[in-house]
Short mmCIF file of C-alpha atoms in Angstrom, two decimals:
data_model
loop_
_atom_site.label_atom_id
_atom_site.label_comp_id
_atom_site.label_asym_id
_atom_site.label_seq_id
_atom_site.Cartn_x
_atom_site.Cartn_y
_atom_site.Cartn_z
CA UNK A 1 0.00 0.00 0.00
CA UNK A 2 1.44 3.32 -1.02
CA UNK A 3 2.34 5.46 1.99
CA UNK A 4 -0.23 7.92 3.28
CA UNK A 5 2.35 10.15 4.91
CA UNK A 6 2.72 12.00 1.58
CA UNK A 7 -0.62 13.58 2.42
CA UNK A 8 0.34 14.45 5.99
CA UNK A 9 3.62 16.02 4.96
CA UNK A 10 2.01 18.05 2.19
CA UNK A 11 -0.47 19.44 4.68
CA UNK A 12 2.39 20.38 6.98
CA UNK A 13 4.22 22.31 4.28
CA UNK A 14 1.19 23.97 2.68
CA UNK A 15 -0.55 25.35 5.77
CA UNK A 16 2.01 25.49 8.56
CA UNK A 17 3.16 29.02 7.89
CA UNK A 18 0.04 30.26 6.20
CA UNK A 19 -1.45 30.41 9.68
CA UNK A 20 25.40 17.03 -6.48
CA UNK A 21 26.98 20.33 -5.38
CA UNK A 22 30.12 21.51 -3.60
CA UNK A 23 30.82 20.20 -0.10
CA UNK A 24 32.97 23.20 0.87
CA UNK A 25 30.05 25.32 2.08
CA UNK A 26 29.11 25.62 5.73
CA UNK A 27 25.71 24.18 6.59
CA UNK A 28 25.73 25.60 10.12
CA UNK A 29 22.70 27.59 11.25
CA UNK A 30 23.40 31.35 11.26
CA UNK A 31 23.04 33.11 14.60
CA UNK A 32 20.02 35.44 14.56
CA UNK A 33 18.37 37.74 17.07
CA UNK A 34 14.55 37.50 17.26
CA UNK A 35 12.98 40.95 17.69
CA UNK A 36 9.21 40.56 17.27
CA UNK A 37 6.60 37.78 17.04
CA UNK A 38 4.41 37.99 13.93
CA UNK A 39 2.43 34.74 14.00
CA UNK A 40 1.76 31.85 16.35
CA UNK A 41 -0.83 29.18 15.55
CA UNK A 42 -1.82 25.59 16.30
CA UNK A 43 -3.80 23.48 13.84
CA UNK A 44 -5.37 20.09 14.59
CA UNK A 45 -5.32 17.25 12.06
CA UNK A 46 -8.48 15.11 12.09
CA UNK A 47 -9.49 11.96 10.26
CA UNK A 48 -13.20 11.18 10.35
CA UNK A 49 -13.59 13.49 13.38
CA UNK A 50 -10.79 11.76 15.30
CA UNK A 51 -7.86 14.01 16.20
CA UNK A 52 -4.66 12.24 15.13
CA UNK A 53 -2.13 15.06 15.14
CA UNK A 54 -1.32 18.72 15.32
CA UNK A 55 0.82 21.33 13.56
CA UNK A 56 2.41 24.38 15.18
CA UNK A 57 3.69 27.34 13.17
CA UNK A 58 5.27 30.63 14.22
CA UNK A 59 6.97 33.56 12.52
CA UNK A 60 9.17 36.37 13.81
CA UNK A 61 11.07 39.45 12.74
CA UNK A 62 14.80 39.04 13.32
CA UNK A 63 18.30 40.32 12.71
CA UNK A 64 21.19 38.44 11.13
CA UNK A 65 24.05 40.78 11.98
CA UNK A 66 22.70 44.01 10.39
CA UNK A 67 20.45 42.18 7.94
CA UNK A 68 16.68 42.15 8.53
CA UNK A 69 15.21 38.66 8.26
CA UNK A 70 12.12 36.58 8.92
CA UNK A 71 12.57 33.55 11.16
CA UNK A 72 10.00 30.77 10.79
CA UNK A 73 9.68 27.76 13.07
CA UNK A 74 7.23 24.87 13.01
CA UNK A 75 6.73 21.37 14.37
CA UNK A 76 4.16 18.61 14.10
CA UNK A 77 3.18 15.30 15.66
CA UNK A 78 0.98 12.69 13.95
CA UNK A 79 0.09 9.27 15.37
CA UNK A 80 -0.63 6.16 13.33
CA UNK A 81 -1.13 2.64 14.68
CA UNK A 82 0.43 -0.01 12.46
CA UNK A 83 0.76 -3.71 13.23
CA UNK A 84 0.06 -3.06 16.97
CA UNK A 85 2.83 -0.44 17.08
CA UNK A 86 2.16 3.25 17.64
CA UNK A 87 4.15 5.09 14.97
CA UNK A 88 4.81 8.76 15.60
CA UNK A 89 5.54 11.12 12.73
CA UNK A 90 7.55 14.04 14.09
CA UNK A 91 8.42 17.06 11.95
CA UNK A 92 10.56 20.09 12.77
CA UNK A 93 11.56 22.97 10.50
CA UNK A 94 13.42 26.26 10.80
CA UNK A 95 13.64 28.80 7.98
CA UNK A 96 15.47 32.12 7.70
CA UNK A 97 14.28 34.45 4.91
CA UNK A 98 15.90 37.71 3.80
CA UNK A 99 13.28 40.37 4.45
CA UNK A 100 14.29 42.55 1.49
CA UNK A 101 14.82 39.96 -1.25
CA UNK A 102 12.42 37.27 0.10
CA UNK A 103 15.12 34.67 -0.62
CA UNK A 104 15.87 31.73 1.63
CA UNK A 105 19.11 32.18 3.56
CA UNK A 106 18.90 28.93 5.50
CA UNK A 107 16.49 26.13 6.34
CA UNK A 108 16.62 22.92 8.34
CA UNK A 109 14.00 20.17 7.94
CA UNK A 110 13.87 17.07 10.14
CA UNK A 111 11.39 14.26 9.61
CA UNK A 112 11.10 11.16 11.77
CA UNK A 113 8.54 8.47 10.98
CA UNK A 114 8.97 5.67 13.48
CA UNK A 115 12.66 4.76 13.26
CA UNK A 116 13.10 6.33 9.82
CA UNK A 117 14.83 9.71 9.72
CA UNK A 118 15.34 12.34 7.03
CA UNK A 119 17.37 15.50 7.57
CA UNK A 120 17.75 18.29 5.03
CA UNK A 121 19.72 21.52 5.39
CA UNK A 122 19.65 24.23 2.74
CA UNK A 123 21.84 27.34 2.49
CA UNK A 124 21.92 30.18 -0.04
CA UNK A 125 25.22 30.53 -1.89
CA UNK A 126 25.67 32.67 -5.01
CA UNK A 127 21.97 32.52 -5.96
CA UNK A 128 21.92 28.77 -5.57
CA UNK A 129 20.21 26.74 -2.86
CA UNK A 130 22.84 24.28 -1.67
CA UNK A 131 21.28 21.15 -0.13
CA UNK A 132 22.67 18.58 2.28
CA UNK A 133 20.43 15.52 2.76
CA UNK A 134 20.96 12.70 5.24
CA UNK A 135 19.04 9.43 5.29
CA UNK A 136 20.01 5.87 6.08
CA UNK A 137 23.35 7.10 7.43
CA UNK A 138 24.25 8.47 4.00
CA UNK A 139 24.94 12.16 3.25
CA UNK A 140 24.44 13.66 -0.21
CA UNK A 141 24.91 17.13 -1.64
CA UNK A 142 22.80 18.80 -4.33
CA UNK A 143 22.17 22.29 -5.63
CA UNK A 144 19.13 24.10 -7.03
CA UNK A 145 19.66 26.90 -9.55
CA UNK A 146 17.28 29.84 -9.19
CA UNK A 147 15.15 31.53 -6.54
CA UNK A 148 13.77 28.48 -4.77
CA UNK A 149 12.30 28.75 -1.29
CA UNK A 150 11.20 25.97 1.08
CA UNK A 151 7.55 25.12 0.46
CA UNK A 152 6.68 25.81 4.10
CA UNK A 153 7.62 29.50 3.72
CA UNK A 154 5.53 30.33 0.63
CA UNK A 155 2.20 30.95 2.40
CA UNK A 156 3.87 33.22 4.94
CA UNK A 157 5.57 35.26 2.19
CA UNK A 158 2.25 35.82 0.46
CA UNK A 159 0.59 36.89 3.72
CA UNK A 160 3.41 39.36 4.34
CA UNK A 161 2.68 41.05 1.01
CA UNK A 162 -0.99 41.42 1.95
CA UNK A 163 -4.06 39.36 1.07
CA UNK A 164 -6.37 41.01 -1.45
CA UNK A 165 -8.93 39.93 -4.04
CA UNK A 166 -7.45 38.88 -7.37
CA UNK A 167 -3.90 38.55 -6.07
CA UNK A 168 -1.96 35.71 -7.66
CA UNK A 169 1.45 34.68 -6.37
CA UNK A 170 3.84 32.23 -7.97
CA UNK A 171 6.75 30.55 -6.24
CA UNK A 172 9.51 28.13 -7.15
CA UNK A 173 9.54 25.83 -4.15
CA UNK A 174 11.58 22.96 -2.78
CA UNK A 175 9.18 20.38 -1.33
CA UNK A 176 11.01 19.29 1.79
CA UNK A 177 9.07 16.09 2.52
CA UNK A 178 9.45 14.79 -1.03
CA UNK A 179 12.94 16.14 -1.76
CA UNK A 180 11.83 17.66 -5.06
CA UNK A 181 11.34 21.04 -6.71
CA UNK A 182 7.93 22.21 -7.88
CA UNK A 183 5.91 25.25 -8.96
CA UNK A 184 3.36 26.68 -6.53
CA UNK A 185 0.56 29.11 -7.38
CA UNK A 186 -1.66 30.78 -4.75
CA UNK A 187 -4.68 32.75 -5.93
CA UNK A 188 -7.02 34.91 -3.79
CA UNK A 189 -10.70 34.99 -4.68
CA UNK A 190 -13.57 37.36 -3.92
CA UNK A 191 -14.13 37.77 -0.17
CA UNK A 192 -17.35 37.24 1.71
CA UNK A 193 -18.35 38.65 5.09
CA UNK A 194 -19.07 36.57 8.18
CA UNK A 195 -19.92 38.44 11.39
CA UNK A 196 -18.26 41.54 9.98
CA UNK A 197 -15.03 39.73 9.08
CA UNK A 198 -13.64 39.47 5.54
CA UNK A 199 -13.14 35.85 4.53
CA UNK A 200 -10.95 35.22 1.46
CA UNK A 201 -11.03 31.97 -0.56
CA UNK A 202 -7.57 30.68 -1.51
CA UNK A 203 -6.75 28.29 -4.33
CA UNK A 204 -3.34 26.68 -4.01
CA UNK A 205 -1.88 24.56 -6.80
CA UNK A 206 1.32 22.64 -6.17
CA UNK A 207 2.24 20.76 -9.32
CA UNK A 208 -0.96 18.82 -10.01
CA UNK A 209 -2.33 19.00 -6.45
CA UNK A 210 -4.97 21.61 -5.67
CA UNK A 211 -6.04 22.73 -2.18
CA UNK A 212 -8.85 25.17 -1.41
CA UNK A 213 -9.31 27.02 1.85
CA UNK A 214 -10.64 30.24 3.36
CA UNK A 215 -8.54 32.65 5.42
CA UNK A 216 -8.96 35.88 7.34
CA UNK A 217 -7.06 39.04 6.38
CA UNK A 218 -4.38 38.16 8.92
CA UNK A 219 -3.78 34.81 7.23
CA UNK A 220 -5.46 32.68 9.91
CA UNK A 221 -7.50 29.75 8.60
CA UNK A 222 -11.26 30.34 8.79
CA UNK A 223 -12.82 27.40 7.00
CA UNK A 224 -11.80 23.86 7.84
CA UNK A 225 -9.57 22.42 5.13
CA UNK A 226 -10.53 18.95 4.00
CA UNK A 227 -8.93 16.57 1.51
CA UNK A 228 -10.11 12.98 1.19
CA UNK A 229 -11.30 12.55 4.78
CA UNK A 230 -8.63 14.63 6.50
CA UNK A 231 -9.56 17.94 8.12
CA UNK A 232 -7.52 20.82 9.51
CA UNK A 233 -8.82 23.40 11.96
CA UNK A 234 -7.41 25.99 14.35
CA UNK A 235 -7.04 24.86 17.97
CA UNK A 236 -5.41 26.02 21.19
CA UNK A 237 -2.08 24.77 22.52
CA UNK A 238 -3.91 22.83 25.24
CA UNK A 239 -6.14 21.14 22.65
CA UNK A 240 -3.10 20.32 20.50
CA UNK A 241 -1.61 18.16 23.24
CA UNK A 242 -4.78 16.06 23.62
CA UNK A 243 -5.39 13.10 21.30
CA UNK A 244 -8.67 11.26 20.67
CA UNK A 245 -6.73 8.23 19.52
CA UNK A 246 -4.61 7.31 16.57
CA UNK A 247 -5.19 6.47 12.93
CA UNK A 248 -5.21 2.68 12.68
CA UNK A 249 -4.31 0.44 9.78
CA UNK A 250 -7.95 -0.66 9.70
CA UNK A 251 -9.06 2.97 9.32
CA UNK A 252 -6.61 3.51 6.49
CA UNK A 253 -7.52 0.33 4.64
CA UNK A 254 -11.25 0.87 5.07
CA UNK A 255 -11.01 4.35 3.61
CA UNK A 256 -8.56 3.66 0.79
CA UNK A 257 -9.83 0.22 -0.29
CA UNK A 258 -11.63 0.19 -3.66
CA UNK A 259 -14.08 -2.73 -3.39
CA UNK A 260 -15.33 -4.76 -6.37
CA UNK A 261 -18.45 -6.88 -6.68
CA UNK A 262 -16.70 -10.21 -7.32
CA UNK A 263 -13.23 -11.53 -6.45
CA UNK A 264 -10.39 -11.87 -8.95
CA UNK A 265 -8.66 -15.24 -8.92
CA UNK A 266 -5.35 -16.56 -10.22
CA UNK A 267 -2.53 -14.75 -12.01
CA UNK A 268 -4.21 -12.18 -14.24
CA UNK A 269 -2.71 -11.88 -17.75
CA UNK A 270 -5.18 -9.31 -19.04
CA UNK A 271 -7.96 -7.17 -17.57
CA UNK A 272 -10.44 -4.55 -18.73
CA UNK A 273 -12.06 -2.17 -16.24
CA UNK A 274 -14.18 0.94 -16.02
CA UNK A 275 -12.59 3.42 -13.60
CA UNK A 276 -14.75 6.22 -12.19
CA UNK A 277 -13.76 9.13 -9.98
CA UNK A 278 -10.61 10.22 -11.83
CA UNK A 279 -12.24 12.57 -14.35
CA UNK A 280 -9.53 15.26 -14.06
CA UNK A 281 -6.66 12.82 -13.73
CA UNK A 282 -4.33 12.24 -16.68
CA UNK A 283 -3.99 8.46 -16.63
CA UNK A 284 -0.96 7.44 -18.72
CA UNK A 285 -0.85 4.96 -21.56
CA UNK A 286 2.05 2.53 -21.81
CA UNK A 287 3.03 -0.36 -24.07
CA UNK A 288 1.09 -2.57 -21.64
CA UNK A 289 -1.84 -0.26 -20.77
CA UNK A 290 -4.44 1.35 -23.04
CA UNK A 291 -6.69 4.14 -21.78
CA UNK A 292 -9.85 5.50 -23.40
CA UNK A 293 -11.22 8.67 -21.77
CA UNK A 294 -15.01 8.99 -21.71
CA UNK A 295 -17.23 11.77 -20.33
CA UNK A 296 -17.32 10.50 -16.75
CA UNK A 297 -15.08 7.43 -16.66
CA UNK A 298 -11.94 5.81 -18.07
CA UNK A 299 -11.97 2.52 -19.98
CA UNK A 300 -8.67 0.82 -19.19
CA UNK A 301 -7.14 -2.34 -20.60
CA UNK A 302 -3.95 -3.77 -19.06
CA UNK A 303 -2.00 -6.79 -20.25
CA UNK A 304 1.13 -8.65 -19.22
CA UNK A 305 1.98 -8.67 -22.94
CA UNK A 306 2.66 -5.71 -25.22
CA UNK A 307 -0.58 -4.11 -26.43
CA UNK A 308 0.82 -1.57 -28.85
CA UNK A 309 2.02 -2.68 -32.25
CA UNK A 310 4.86 -0.15 -32.31
CA UNK A 311 7.45 0.78 -29.74
CA UNK A 312 6.97 3.94 -27.74
CA UNK A 313 8.44 7.19 -28.99
CA UNK A 314 12.12 7.67 -28.31
CA UNK A 315 12.57 8.73 -24.71
CA UNK A 316 15.42 10.06 -22.62
CA UNK A 317 16.60 7.02 -20.70
CA UNK A 318 19.24 9.02 -18.83
CA UNK A 319 16.70 10.28 -16.28
CA UNK A 320 16.02 6.68 -15.29
CA UNK A 321 19.72 6.00 -14.67
CA UNK A 322 20.60 8.99 -12.48
CA UNK A 323 21.17 9.12 -8.74
CA UNK A 324 18.59 10.98 -6.64
CA UNK A 325 18.26 11.66 -2.90
CA UNK A 326 15.97 8.62 -2.68
CA UNK A 327 17.73 6.34 -5.17
CA UNK A 328 21.43 6.20 -4.18
CA UNK A 329 22.59 4.07 -7.08
CA UNK A 330 26.24 5.14 -6.65
CA UNK A 331 26.57 4.13 -3.00
CA UNK A 332 29.15 1.39 -2.43
CA UNK A 333 26.71 -0.95 -0.65
CA UNK A 334 24.15 -0.65 -3.47
CA UNK A 335 26.68 -1.16 -6.28
CA UNK A 336 28.45 -4.08 -4.60
CA UNK A 337 25.19 -5.91 -3.92
CA UNK A 338 23.91 -5.48 -7.48
CA UNK A 339 27.23 -6.61 -8.96
CA UNK A 340 27.40 -9.63 -6.62
CA UNK A 341 23.84 -10.70 -7.41
CA UNK A 342 24.34 -10.49 -11.18
CA UNK A 343 27.94 -11.69 -11.41
CA UNK A 344 28.44 -13.91 -14.47
CA UNK A 345 25.00 -13.00 -15.89
CA UNK A 346 25.09 -11.25 -19.27
CA UNK A 347 21.40 -11.00 -20.14
CA UNK A 348 19.65 -7.86 -18.76
CA UNK A 349 16.34 -9.68 -18.48
CA UNK A 350 17.89 -12.30 -16.20
CA UNK A 351 19.60 -9.58 -14.15
CA UNK A 352 16.24 -7.88 -13.57
CA UNK A 353 14.62 -11.17 -12.55
CA UNK A 354 17.40 -11.87 -10.06
CA UNK A 355 17.16 -8.44 -8.45
CA UNK A 356 13.34 -8.40 -8.32
CA UNK A 357 13.25 -11.79 -6.60
CA UNK A 358 16.15 -10.92 -4.26
CA UNK A 359 14.36 -7.79 -3.04
CA UNK A 360 11.13 -9.75 -2.66
CA UNK A 361 12.81 -12.48 -0.61
CA UNK A 362 15.11 -10.33 1.53
CA UNK A 363 13.16 -7.16 2.33
CA UNK A 364 10.49 -7.77 4.95
CA UNK A 365 7.04 -6.47 3.99
CA UNK A 366 6.10 -4.07 6.75
CA UNK A 367 4.18 -0.81 6.72
CA UNK A 368 7.23 1.24 7.62
CA UNK A 369 8.11 4.43 5.80
CA UNK A 370 11.63 4.59 4.44
CA UNK A 371 13.21 7.74 3.00
CA UNK A 372 15.70 6.13 0.60
CA UNK A 373 16.91 2.93 -1.04
CA UNK A 374 19.92 2.80 1.27
CA UNK A 375 17.70 2.99 4.35
CA UNK A 376 15.66 0.09 2.98
CA UNK A 377 18.82 -1.96 2.45
CA UNK A 378 20.10 -1.15 5.94
CA UNK A 379 16.83 -1.97 7.75
CA UNK A 380 15.77 -4.83 5.46
CA UNK A 381 12.09 -3.82 5.75
CA UNK A 382 9.53 -1.43 4.31
CA UNK A 383 6.30 -1.01 2.38
CA UNK A 384 5.79 -1.17 -1.38
CA UNK A 385 7.55 2.07 -2.24
CA UNK A 386 10.52 0.99 -0.15
CA UNK A 387 10.82 -2.18 -2.25
CA UNK A 388 10.53 -0.08 -5.42
CA UNK A 389 13.22 2.42 -4.35
CA UNK A 390 15.73 -0.34 -3.64
CA UNK A 391 14.88 -2.20 -6.85
CA UNK A 392 15.39 0.99 -8.90
CA UNK A 393 18.71 1.76 -7.17
CA UNK A 394 20.09 -1.74 -7.71
CA UNK A 395 19.11 -1.79 -11.39
CA UNK A 396 20.36 1.71 -12.13
CA UNK A 397 23.69 0.89 -10.48
CA UNK A 398 24.35 -1.74 -13.18
CA UNK A 399 23.14 0.44 -16.05
CA UNK A 400 19.56 -0.78 -16.45
CA UNK A 401 17.01 2.09 -16.68
CA UNK A 402 14.32 1.74 -14.01
CA UNK A 403 11.56 3.97 -12.70
CA UNK A 404 9.11 3.91 -9.82
CA UNK A 405 5.43 4.08 -10.75
CA UNK A 406 2.27 4.27 -8.71
CA UNK A 407 -1.32 3.25 -9.07
CA UNK A 408 -3.65 0.56 -7.80
CA UNK A 409 -3.49 -3.22 -7.77
CA UNK A 410 -5.75 -6.03 -6.65
CA UNK A 411 -5.44 -7.38 -3.10
CA UNK A 412 -6.78 -10.91 -2.71
CA UNK A 413 -6.70 -10.59 1.07
CA UNK A 414 -8.92 -7.50 1.04
CA UNK A 415 -10.92 -8.43 -2.11
CA UNK A 416 -10.47 -5.03 -3.66
CA UNK A 417 -7.91 -2.65 -5.12
CA UNK A 418 -5.38 -0.79 -2.97
CA UNK A 419 -2.90 1.98 -3.74
CA UNK A 420 0.51 0.55 -4.57
CA UNK A 421 3.97 1.28 -6.00
CA UNK A 422 6.06 -0.88 -8.32
CA UNK A 423 8.74 -0.50 -11.03
CA UNK A 424 8.99 -0.28 -14.78
CA UNK A 425 12.27 -1.53 -16.25
CA UNK A 426 13.59 -0.82 -19.75
CA UNK A 427 14.16 -4.08 -21.62
CA UNK A 428 14.29 -4.65 -25.39
CA UNK A 429 12.88 -1.21 -26.17
CA UNK A 430 9.95 -1.32 -23.72
CA UNK A 431 9.31 -0.36 -20.11
CA UNK A 432 8.19 -3.65 -18.53
CA UNK A 433 6.19 -3.51 -15.25
CA UNK A 434 7.75 -5.60 -12.45
CA UNK A 435 6.78 -5.87 -8.78
CA UNK A 436 9.41 -6.75 -6.17
CA UNK A 437 6.89 -6.43 -3.32
CA UNK A 438 4.89 -9.33 -4.73
CA UNK A 439 7.83 -11.00 -6.51
CA UNK A 440 6.22 -10.71 -9.95
CA UNK A 441 8.20 -10.63 -13.22
CA UNK A 442 6.38 -9.29 -15.11
CA UNK A 443 3.78 -7.72 -12.83
CA UNK A 444 0.28 -9.12 -13.33
CA UNK A 445 -2.32 -7.14 -15.24
CA UNK A 446 -4.15 -5.90 -12.13
CA UNK A 447 -1.44 -3.23 -11.82
CA UNK A 448 -3.28 -0.13 -13.05
CA UNK A 449 -0.71 2.63 -13.53
CA UNK A 450 -1.83 6.14 -12.55
CA UNK A 451 1.42 8.13 -12.21
CA UNK A 452 5.24 8.02 -12.10
CA UNK A 453 7.88 8.82 -9.48
CA UNK A 454 8.03 12.57 -10.21
CA UNK A 455 4.37 12.92 -9.21
CA UNK A 456 3.63 10.00 -6.89
CA UNK A 457 1.98 12.37 -4.42
CA UNK A 458 -0.82 13.10 -6.94
CA UNK A 459 -2.44 9.80 -5.99
CA UNK A 460 -3.43 11.33 -2.64
CA UNK A 461 -6.09 13.35 -4.47
CA UNK A 462 -7.85 10.14 -5.57
CA UNK A 463 -8.13 8.39 -2.20
CA UNK A 464 -11.77 7.75 -1.34
CA UNK A 465 -12.99 8.73 -4.81
CA UNK A 466 -12.34 5.79 -7.13
CA UNK A 467 -14.84 3.13 -8.15
CA UNK A 468 -14.04 0.12 -10.34
CA UNK A 469 -16.25 -2.06 -12.52
CA UNK A 470 -14.61 -5.23 -13.86
CA UNK A 471 -15.54 -5.92 -17.48
CA UNK A 472 -13.46 -9.07 -17.96
CA UNK A 473 -10.18 -10.69 -17.00
CA UNK A 474 -8.30 -13.91 -17.60
#
């Protein structure tokens, strides 16, 4: 099951403050003097009226030597019960923004989900955002060209400029939780009056994800924000520290499960379905998946054999061979394992089979979030995306293009479709679906692809909406 924490972490970054580069740079936090508090707010996170977490955000005027700055600080705690264990998601972030240029000077983001940790530090150097990421005991360095700011600071920067009807702000943001860059647009609509107060509607679009809310002139949230069963609302500090319970695996499965009227049996070689509830979603076609868009549904056919008569258009395979913060294909442990597993094997197809089945047999299937392939290898456990990250890293390390994809697949245990992640591997001119979580080469035809690794978070917008009608399968 694809991890739900994408949604939690997006909420943290979007609303918290609305209420391979050089290693020679210093990533130490600059010493600043706080002079004035601008904002201080607690927000509760609820799922089906049960409080499962809170977010705290604050903002201050400050001085960095003689330079005027904004200092932003936030933290969050979210509780999820998985496999009888209470898993805490703990987030902390500090951001320093130049008051005159609105550029990020420094930020520090720390994310802990159970025993999985991710740390990111960013510093401004020569109009570049230099990044230092640490996960699984491995440190990497990257740089972003241009005026990027941490996502969590964008809402605050807009509020500082004043909220008014028709205002549209655009930001280049670094999405801390996902370790990726994205475009963010925030648009202010026509206000309405409630008890003499102006209430402004906000439309926020981050990549393909849209969030709507209502705020007061001072930036405080007025209307509860709700996306697929999750609700945010303003609370006091005392209320923030009280929990109604925790989000259980049963709650998550019950809400995200897409039931069907009759069970699917055996290894499925081909399937045709009608998918409803994804009208605005751009469902991709592949050599193994055909999609026909109708007025209010998608007709989808998936096969374990090639459906198209011609090969796909020429694509840039280099992007599926590179190292990323999550896919450390150049790390010694990753490279040595891949080379050991495939030693003496010359055929790429056989190499892929070996790696898919090794990951399936050696990585324990547990609902534990992992931030990178190396962390998966070190802990030897994780959910479906963890298996996919490690599979991609191992394959890329020996020169085989591999990507992570997301969508839905059939669960015999739950007799319905669940959200899932797997891989596509480039062999003989085609991207072949494989699934190391289930040990399938190729993946069976119940794997309905909805998105790829650059936009895996988009799936969060579909949770609780999809309905499936099986036409036929064999």
